Short mmCIF file of C-alpha atoms in Angstrom, two decimals:
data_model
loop_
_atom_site.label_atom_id
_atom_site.label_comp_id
_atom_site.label_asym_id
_atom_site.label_seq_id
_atom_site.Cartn_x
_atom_site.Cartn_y
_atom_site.Cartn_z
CA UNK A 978 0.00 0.00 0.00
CA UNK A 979 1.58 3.76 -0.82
CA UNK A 980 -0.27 6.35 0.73
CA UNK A 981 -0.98 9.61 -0.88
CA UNK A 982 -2.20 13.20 0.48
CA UNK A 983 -3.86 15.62 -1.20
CA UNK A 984 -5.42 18.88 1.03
CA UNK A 985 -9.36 18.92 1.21
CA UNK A 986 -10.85 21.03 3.35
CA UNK A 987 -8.20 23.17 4.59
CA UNK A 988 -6.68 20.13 6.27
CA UNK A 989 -4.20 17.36 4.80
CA UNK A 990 -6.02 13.68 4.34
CA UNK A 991 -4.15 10.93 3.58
CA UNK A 992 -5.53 8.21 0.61
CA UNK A 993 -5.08 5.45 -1.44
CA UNK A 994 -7.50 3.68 -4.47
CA UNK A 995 -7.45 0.22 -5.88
CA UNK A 996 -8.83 -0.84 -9.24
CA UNK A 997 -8.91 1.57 -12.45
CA UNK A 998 -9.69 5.03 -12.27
CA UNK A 999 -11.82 5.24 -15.17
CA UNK A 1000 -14.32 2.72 -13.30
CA UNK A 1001 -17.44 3.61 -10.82
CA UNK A 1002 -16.09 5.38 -8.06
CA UNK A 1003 -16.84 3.66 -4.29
CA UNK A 1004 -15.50 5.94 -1.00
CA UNK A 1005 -14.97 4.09 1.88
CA UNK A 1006 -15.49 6.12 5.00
CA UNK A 1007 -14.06 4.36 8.30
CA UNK A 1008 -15.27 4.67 11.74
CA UNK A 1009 -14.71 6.31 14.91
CA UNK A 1010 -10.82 6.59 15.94
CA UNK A 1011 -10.14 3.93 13.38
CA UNK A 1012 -7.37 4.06 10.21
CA UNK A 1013 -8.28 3.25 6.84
CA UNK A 1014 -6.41 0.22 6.86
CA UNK A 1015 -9.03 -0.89 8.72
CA UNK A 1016 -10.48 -1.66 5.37
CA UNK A 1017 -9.46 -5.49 4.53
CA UNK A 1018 -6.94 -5.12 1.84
CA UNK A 1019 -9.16 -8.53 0.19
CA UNK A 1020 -12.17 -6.02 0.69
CA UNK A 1021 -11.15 -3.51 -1.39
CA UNK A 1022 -9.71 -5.23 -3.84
CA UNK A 1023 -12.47 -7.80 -4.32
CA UNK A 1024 -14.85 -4.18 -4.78
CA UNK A 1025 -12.01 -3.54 -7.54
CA UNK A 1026 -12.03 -6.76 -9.13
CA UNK A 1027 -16.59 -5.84 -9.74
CA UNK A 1028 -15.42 -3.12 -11.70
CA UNK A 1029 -15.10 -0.13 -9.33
CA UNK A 1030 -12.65 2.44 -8.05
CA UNK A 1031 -12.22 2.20 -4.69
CA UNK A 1032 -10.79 4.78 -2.49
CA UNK A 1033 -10.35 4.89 1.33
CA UNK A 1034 -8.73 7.39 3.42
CA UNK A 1035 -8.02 8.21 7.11
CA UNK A 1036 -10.31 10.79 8.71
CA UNK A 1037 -9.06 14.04 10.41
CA UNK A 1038 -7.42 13.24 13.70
CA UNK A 1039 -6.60 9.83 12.54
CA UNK A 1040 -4.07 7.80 10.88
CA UNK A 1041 -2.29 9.25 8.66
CA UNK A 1042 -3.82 12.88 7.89
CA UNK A 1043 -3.97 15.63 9.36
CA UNK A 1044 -4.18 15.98 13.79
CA UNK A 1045 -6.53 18.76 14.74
CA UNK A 1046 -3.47 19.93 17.48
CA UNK A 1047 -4.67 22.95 18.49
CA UNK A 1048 -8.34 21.77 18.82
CA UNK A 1049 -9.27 21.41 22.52
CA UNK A 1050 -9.17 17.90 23.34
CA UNK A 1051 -12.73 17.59 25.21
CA UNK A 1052 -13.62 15.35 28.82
CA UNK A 1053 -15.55 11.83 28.09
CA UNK A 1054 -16.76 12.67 32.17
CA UNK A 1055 -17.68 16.17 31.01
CA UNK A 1056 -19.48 15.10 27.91
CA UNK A 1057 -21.77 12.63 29.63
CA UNK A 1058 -22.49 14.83 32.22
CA UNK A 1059 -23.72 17.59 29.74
CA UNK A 1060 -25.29 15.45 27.61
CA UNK A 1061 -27.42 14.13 30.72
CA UNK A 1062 -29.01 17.17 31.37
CA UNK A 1063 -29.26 18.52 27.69
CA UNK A 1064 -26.73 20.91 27.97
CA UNK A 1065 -24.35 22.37 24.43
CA UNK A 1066 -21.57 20.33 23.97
CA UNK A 1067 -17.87 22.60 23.32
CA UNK A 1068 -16.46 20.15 20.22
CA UNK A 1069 -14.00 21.31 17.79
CA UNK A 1070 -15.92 19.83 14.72
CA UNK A 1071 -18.90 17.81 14.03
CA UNK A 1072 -19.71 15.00 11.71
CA UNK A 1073 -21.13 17.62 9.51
CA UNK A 1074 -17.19 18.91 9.18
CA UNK A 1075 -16.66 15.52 8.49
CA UNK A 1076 -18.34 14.98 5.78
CA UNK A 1077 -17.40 18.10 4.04
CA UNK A 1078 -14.01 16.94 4.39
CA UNK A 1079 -15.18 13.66 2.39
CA UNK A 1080 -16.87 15.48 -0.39
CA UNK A 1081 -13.93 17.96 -0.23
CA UNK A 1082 -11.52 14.27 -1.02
CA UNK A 1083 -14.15 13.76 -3.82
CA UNK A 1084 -13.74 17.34 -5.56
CA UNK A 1085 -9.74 17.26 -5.24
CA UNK A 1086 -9.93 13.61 -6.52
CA UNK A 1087 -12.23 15.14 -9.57
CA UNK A 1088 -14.81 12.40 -8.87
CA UNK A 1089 -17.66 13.45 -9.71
CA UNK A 1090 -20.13 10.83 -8.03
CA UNK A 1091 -19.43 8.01 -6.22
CA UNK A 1092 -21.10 5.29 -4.50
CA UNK A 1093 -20.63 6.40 -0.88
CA UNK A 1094 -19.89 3.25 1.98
CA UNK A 1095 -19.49 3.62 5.63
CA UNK A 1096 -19.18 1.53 8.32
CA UNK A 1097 -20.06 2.78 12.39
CA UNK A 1098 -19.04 6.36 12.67
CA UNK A 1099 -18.52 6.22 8.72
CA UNK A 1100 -21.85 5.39 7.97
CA UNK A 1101 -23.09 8.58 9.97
CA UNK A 1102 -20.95 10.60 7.82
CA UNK A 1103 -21.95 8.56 4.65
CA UNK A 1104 -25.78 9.43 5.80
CA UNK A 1105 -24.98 13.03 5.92
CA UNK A 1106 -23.09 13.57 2.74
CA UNK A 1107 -25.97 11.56 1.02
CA UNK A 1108 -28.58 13.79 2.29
CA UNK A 1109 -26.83 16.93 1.92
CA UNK A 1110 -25.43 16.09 -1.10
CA UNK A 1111 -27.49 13.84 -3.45
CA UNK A 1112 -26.21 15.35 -6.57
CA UNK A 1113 -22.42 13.43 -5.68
CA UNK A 1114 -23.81 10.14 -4.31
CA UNK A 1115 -24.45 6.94 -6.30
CA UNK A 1116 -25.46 5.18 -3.63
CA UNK A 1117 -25.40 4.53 0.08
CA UNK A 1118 -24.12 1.50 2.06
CA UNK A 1119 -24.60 2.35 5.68
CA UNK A 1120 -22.82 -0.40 7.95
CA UNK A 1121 -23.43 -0.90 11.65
CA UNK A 1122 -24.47 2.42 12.02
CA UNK A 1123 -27.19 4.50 13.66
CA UNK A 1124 -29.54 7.26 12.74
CA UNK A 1125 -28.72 8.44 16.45
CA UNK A 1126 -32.69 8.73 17.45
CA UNK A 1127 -32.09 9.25 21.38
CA UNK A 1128 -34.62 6.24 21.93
CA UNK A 1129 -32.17 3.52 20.74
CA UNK A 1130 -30.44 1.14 22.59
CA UNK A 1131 -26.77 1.97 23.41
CA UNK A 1132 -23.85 -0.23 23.92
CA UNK A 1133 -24.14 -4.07 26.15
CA UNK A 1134 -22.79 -2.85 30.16
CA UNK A 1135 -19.79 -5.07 29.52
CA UNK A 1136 -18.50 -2.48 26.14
CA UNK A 1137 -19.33 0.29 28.02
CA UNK A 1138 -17.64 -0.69 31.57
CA UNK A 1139 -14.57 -1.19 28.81
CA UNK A 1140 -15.21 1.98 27.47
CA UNK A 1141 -15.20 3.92 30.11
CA UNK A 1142 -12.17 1.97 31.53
CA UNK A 1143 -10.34 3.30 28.99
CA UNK A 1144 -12.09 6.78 28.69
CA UNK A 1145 -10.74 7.39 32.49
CA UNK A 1146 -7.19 6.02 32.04
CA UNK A 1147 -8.09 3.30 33.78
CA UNK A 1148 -6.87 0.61 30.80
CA UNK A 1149 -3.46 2.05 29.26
CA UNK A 1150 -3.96 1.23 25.01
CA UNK A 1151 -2.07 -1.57 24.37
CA UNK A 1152 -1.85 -4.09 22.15
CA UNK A 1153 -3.32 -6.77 25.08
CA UNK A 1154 -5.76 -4.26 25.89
CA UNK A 1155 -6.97 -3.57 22.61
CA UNK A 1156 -7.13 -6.67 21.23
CA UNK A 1157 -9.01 -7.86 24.51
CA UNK A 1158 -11.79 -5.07 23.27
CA UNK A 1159 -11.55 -6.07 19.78
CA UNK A 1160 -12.60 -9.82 20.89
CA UNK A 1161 -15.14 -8.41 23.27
CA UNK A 1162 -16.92 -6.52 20.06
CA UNK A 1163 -16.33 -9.12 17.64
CA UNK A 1164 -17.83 -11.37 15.85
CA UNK A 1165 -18.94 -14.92 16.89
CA UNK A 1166 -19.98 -16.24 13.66
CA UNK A 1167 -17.15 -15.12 11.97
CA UNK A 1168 -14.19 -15.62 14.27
CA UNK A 1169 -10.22 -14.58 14.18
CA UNK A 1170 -7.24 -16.15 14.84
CA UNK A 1171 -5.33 -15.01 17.37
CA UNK A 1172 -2.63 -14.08 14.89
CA UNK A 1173 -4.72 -12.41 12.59
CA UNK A 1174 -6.31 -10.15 15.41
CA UNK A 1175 -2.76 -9.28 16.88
CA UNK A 1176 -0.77 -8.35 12.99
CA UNK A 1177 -4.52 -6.04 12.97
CA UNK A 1178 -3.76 -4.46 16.03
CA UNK A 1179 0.34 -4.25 15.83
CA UNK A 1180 -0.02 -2.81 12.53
CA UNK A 1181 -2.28 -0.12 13.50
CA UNK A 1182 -0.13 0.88 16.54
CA UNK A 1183 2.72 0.75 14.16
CA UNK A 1184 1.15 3.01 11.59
CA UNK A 1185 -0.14 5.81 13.80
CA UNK A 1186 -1.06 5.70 17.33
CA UNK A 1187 -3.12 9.17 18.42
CA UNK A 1188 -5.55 9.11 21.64
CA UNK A 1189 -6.86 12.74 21.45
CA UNK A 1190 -8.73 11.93 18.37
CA UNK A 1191 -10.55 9.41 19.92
CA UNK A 1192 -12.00 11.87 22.04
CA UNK A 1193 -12.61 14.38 19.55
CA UNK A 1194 -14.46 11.98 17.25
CA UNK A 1195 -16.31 10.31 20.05
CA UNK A 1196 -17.30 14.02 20.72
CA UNK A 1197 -18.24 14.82 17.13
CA UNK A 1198 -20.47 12.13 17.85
CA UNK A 1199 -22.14 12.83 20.63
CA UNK A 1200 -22.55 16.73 19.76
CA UNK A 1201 -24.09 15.84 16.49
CA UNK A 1202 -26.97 14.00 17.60
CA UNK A 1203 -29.79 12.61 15.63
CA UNK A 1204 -30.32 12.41 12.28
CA UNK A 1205 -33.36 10.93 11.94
CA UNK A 1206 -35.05 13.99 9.89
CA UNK A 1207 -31.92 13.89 7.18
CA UNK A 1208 -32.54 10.29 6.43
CA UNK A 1209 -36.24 10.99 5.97
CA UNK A 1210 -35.50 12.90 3.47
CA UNK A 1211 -32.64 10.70 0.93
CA UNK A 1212 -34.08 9.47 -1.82
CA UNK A 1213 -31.03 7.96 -3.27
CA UNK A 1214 -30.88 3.80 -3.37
CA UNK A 1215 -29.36 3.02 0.20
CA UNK A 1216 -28.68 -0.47 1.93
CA UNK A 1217 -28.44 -0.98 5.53
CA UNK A 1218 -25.98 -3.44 6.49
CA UNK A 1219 -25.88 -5.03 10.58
CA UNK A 1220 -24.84 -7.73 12.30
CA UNK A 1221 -27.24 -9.49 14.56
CA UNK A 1222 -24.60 -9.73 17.20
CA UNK A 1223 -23.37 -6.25 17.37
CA UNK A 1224 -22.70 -4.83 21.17
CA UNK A 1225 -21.47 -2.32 20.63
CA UNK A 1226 -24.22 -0.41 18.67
CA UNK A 1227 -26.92 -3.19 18.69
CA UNK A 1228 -28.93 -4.29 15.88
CA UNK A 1229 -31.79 -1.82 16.63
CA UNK A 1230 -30.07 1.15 15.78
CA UNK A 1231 -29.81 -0.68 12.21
CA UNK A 1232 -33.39 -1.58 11.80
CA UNK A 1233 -33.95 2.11 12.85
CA UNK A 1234 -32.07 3.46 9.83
CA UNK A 1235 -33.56 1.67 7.51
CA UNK A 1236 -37.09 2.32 8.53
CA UNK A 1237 -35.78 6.31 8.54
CA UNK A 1238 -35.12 6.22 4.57
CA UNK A 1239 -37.33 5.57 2.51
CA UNK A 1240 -37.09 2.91 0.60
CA UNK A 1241 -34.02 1.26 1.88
CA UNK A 1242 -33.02 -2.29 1.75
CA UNK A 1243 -31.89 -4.10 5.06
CA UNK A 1244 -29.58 -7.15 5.30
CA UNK A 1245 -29.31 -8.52 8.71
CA UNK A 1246 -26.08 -10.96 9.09
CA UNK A 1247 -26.40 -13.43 11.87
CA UNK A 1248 -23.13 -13.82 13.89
CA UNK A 1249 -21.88 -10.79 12.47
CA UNK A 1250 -20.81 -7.99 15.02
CA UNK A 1251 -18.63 -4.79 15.23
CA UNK A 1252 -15.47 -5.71 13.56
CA UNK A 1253 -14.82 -6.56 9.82
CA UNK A 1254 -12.98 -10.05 10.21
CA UNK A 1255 -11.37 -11.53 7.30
CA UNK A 1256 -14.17 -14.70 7.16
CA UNK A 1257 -16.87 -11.85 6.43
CA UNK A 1258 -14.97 -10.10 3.62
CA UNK A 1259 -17.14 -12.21 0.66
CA UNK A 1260 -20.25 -11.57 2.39
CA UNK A 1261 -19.43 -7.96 3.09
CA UNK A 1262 -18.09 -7.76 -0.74
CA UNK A 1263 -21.22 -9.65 -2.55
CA UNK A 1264 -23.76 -7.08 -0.77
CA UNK A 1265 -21.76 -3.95 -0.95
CA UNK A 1266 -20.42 -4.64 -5.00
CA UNK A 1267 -23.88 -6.66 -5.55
CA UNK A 1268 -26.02 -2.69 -4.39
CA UNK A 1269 -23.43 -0.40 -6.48
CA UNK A 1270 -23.41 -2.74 -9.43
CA UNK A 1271 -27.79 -2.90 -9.53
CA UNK A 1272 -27.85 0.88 -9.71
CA UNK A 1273 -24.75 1.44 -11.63
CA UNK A 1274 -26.76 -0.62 -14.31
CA UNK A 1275 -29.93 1.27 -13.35
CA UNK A 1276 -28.13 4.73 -14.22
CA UNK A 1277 -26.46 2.86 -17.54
CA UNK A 1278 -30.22 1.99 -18.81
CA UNK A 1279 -31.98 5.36 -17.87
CA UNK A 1280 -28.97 6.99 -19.57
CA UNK A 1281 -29.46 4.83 -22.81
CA UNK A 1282 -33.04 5.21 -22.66
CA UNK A 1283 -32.58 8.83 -22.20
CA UNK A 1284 -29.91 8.88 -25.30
CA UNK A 1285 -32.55 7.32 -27.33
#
């Protein structure tokens, strides 16, 4: 993999693409503290090999691209409490930002649409680019993500005791640690080797290692709130992707966003959870490719038919 950069807005992301440029373009948008090589490399190539461009890229304060240093790095305890009595959260950016900064990618990448796929965190920013901006999206592939209605079910006690273990400095990131959280999120049905978990987690350590944006993305989180009224209103061809084992955002917050836009397809996956194992890449890869291929076809036949 050879990383590139390119500046979108006004900060510096870090990219890379598989597959030929002159193909359908698919953005992968990653979740919350997570790098883009997050992404199984047999993932994005096996989206290459249906005839796409794939591109994925490290958010802002992750990774690779740009840290947000002189952004104020916010209080998990402070957060919570505010958010508990409906008080303004002080964040540096929102997911809003966030996805500007993706559609900002797509403009210095001259891509004019794309088919637009995110997974946790990324799939709130994929629902808010696709709402705000239908004109650039394809299609959307929301995956274990939420429309963030307050009503929904948060994380099993056991995630968040870990969470908040960590949140407090309680559990020092390490690689034990982290892959003991990765194993507690995981997914049953679709297991990993120890060795494949621990090359994951070493090679993400290795790559970048950056605790403040945690925080600040777990804040953009929290401070954006729901979005239940923008999905109401995308129109564009969307499928909802969830694992029936998810803990750490349960399965109800996917129902939930596919009943919020209209029209959108669900595909439940028993044993999956909150991880993207290596034994779920061709199920992942038939329903992602198998949704941008149907309406890449649809646009191909109402552009003949248009021709004609």
């Amino acid at each position: 993999m050879s990383e590139r950069y390119l500046d979108a807005n006004g900060i510096r992301l870090a990219y890379d693409d598989f597959g030929n440029a002159e193909d359908p373009a698919i953005l992968l948008i990653m979740g919350m503290a997570t790098q883009m090589t997050a992404w199984p490399l047999s993932f994005c190539q096996g989206l290459a090999d249906r005839g796409f461009h794939v591109i994925r890229f490290d958010n802002r304060d992750v990774g690779l691209s740009e840290k947000m240093l002189t952004a104020r790095i916010p209080s998990t305890v402070g957060m919570m409490l505010r958010a508990a009595i409906n008080r303004p959260l002080r964040v540096s950016y929102k997911l809003d930002e966030m996805a500007t900064d993706a559609i900002e990618l797509m403009n210095a990448l001259n891509l004019e649409r794309a088919h637009i796929v995110g997974v946790s965190m990324g799939g709130m920013i994929g629902q808010i680019l696709t709402a705000k901006h239908a004109d650039r999206v394809h299609s959307l592939t929301s995956i274990m993500s939420s429309s963030g209605a307050p009503h929904l079910p948060r994380a099993s006690k056991k995630v968040t005791r870990a969470l908040l273990k960590r949140y407090l400095g309680l559990v020092k990131p390490s690689l034990e640690s982290t892959m003991a959280f990765q194993r507690l999120i995981g997914s049953p049905g679709f297991p990993q080797s120890d060795e494949e978990l621990k090359e994951k987690v070493r090679a993400a350590f290795q790559r970048s290692f950056y605790p403040p944006g945690f925080a600040r993305h777990m804040a953009a989180i929290m401070a954006s709130g729901s979005r239940v009224d923008l999905l109401k209103t995308i129109t564009t061809p969307s499928l909802v992707i969830h694992g029936r084992d998810d803990v750490l955002v349960p399965l109800a917050c996917g129902i939930d966003t596919a009943r919020k836009i209209p029209n959108a397809r669900l595909e439940i996956i028993e044993g999956m959870g909150h991880n993207l194992p290596e034994s779920l890449v061709p199920v992942l890869t038939d329903l992602t490719a198998g949704h941008a291929s149907a309406v890449t076809s649809s646009l191909s036949l109402s552009a003949a038919s248009g021709a004609a």
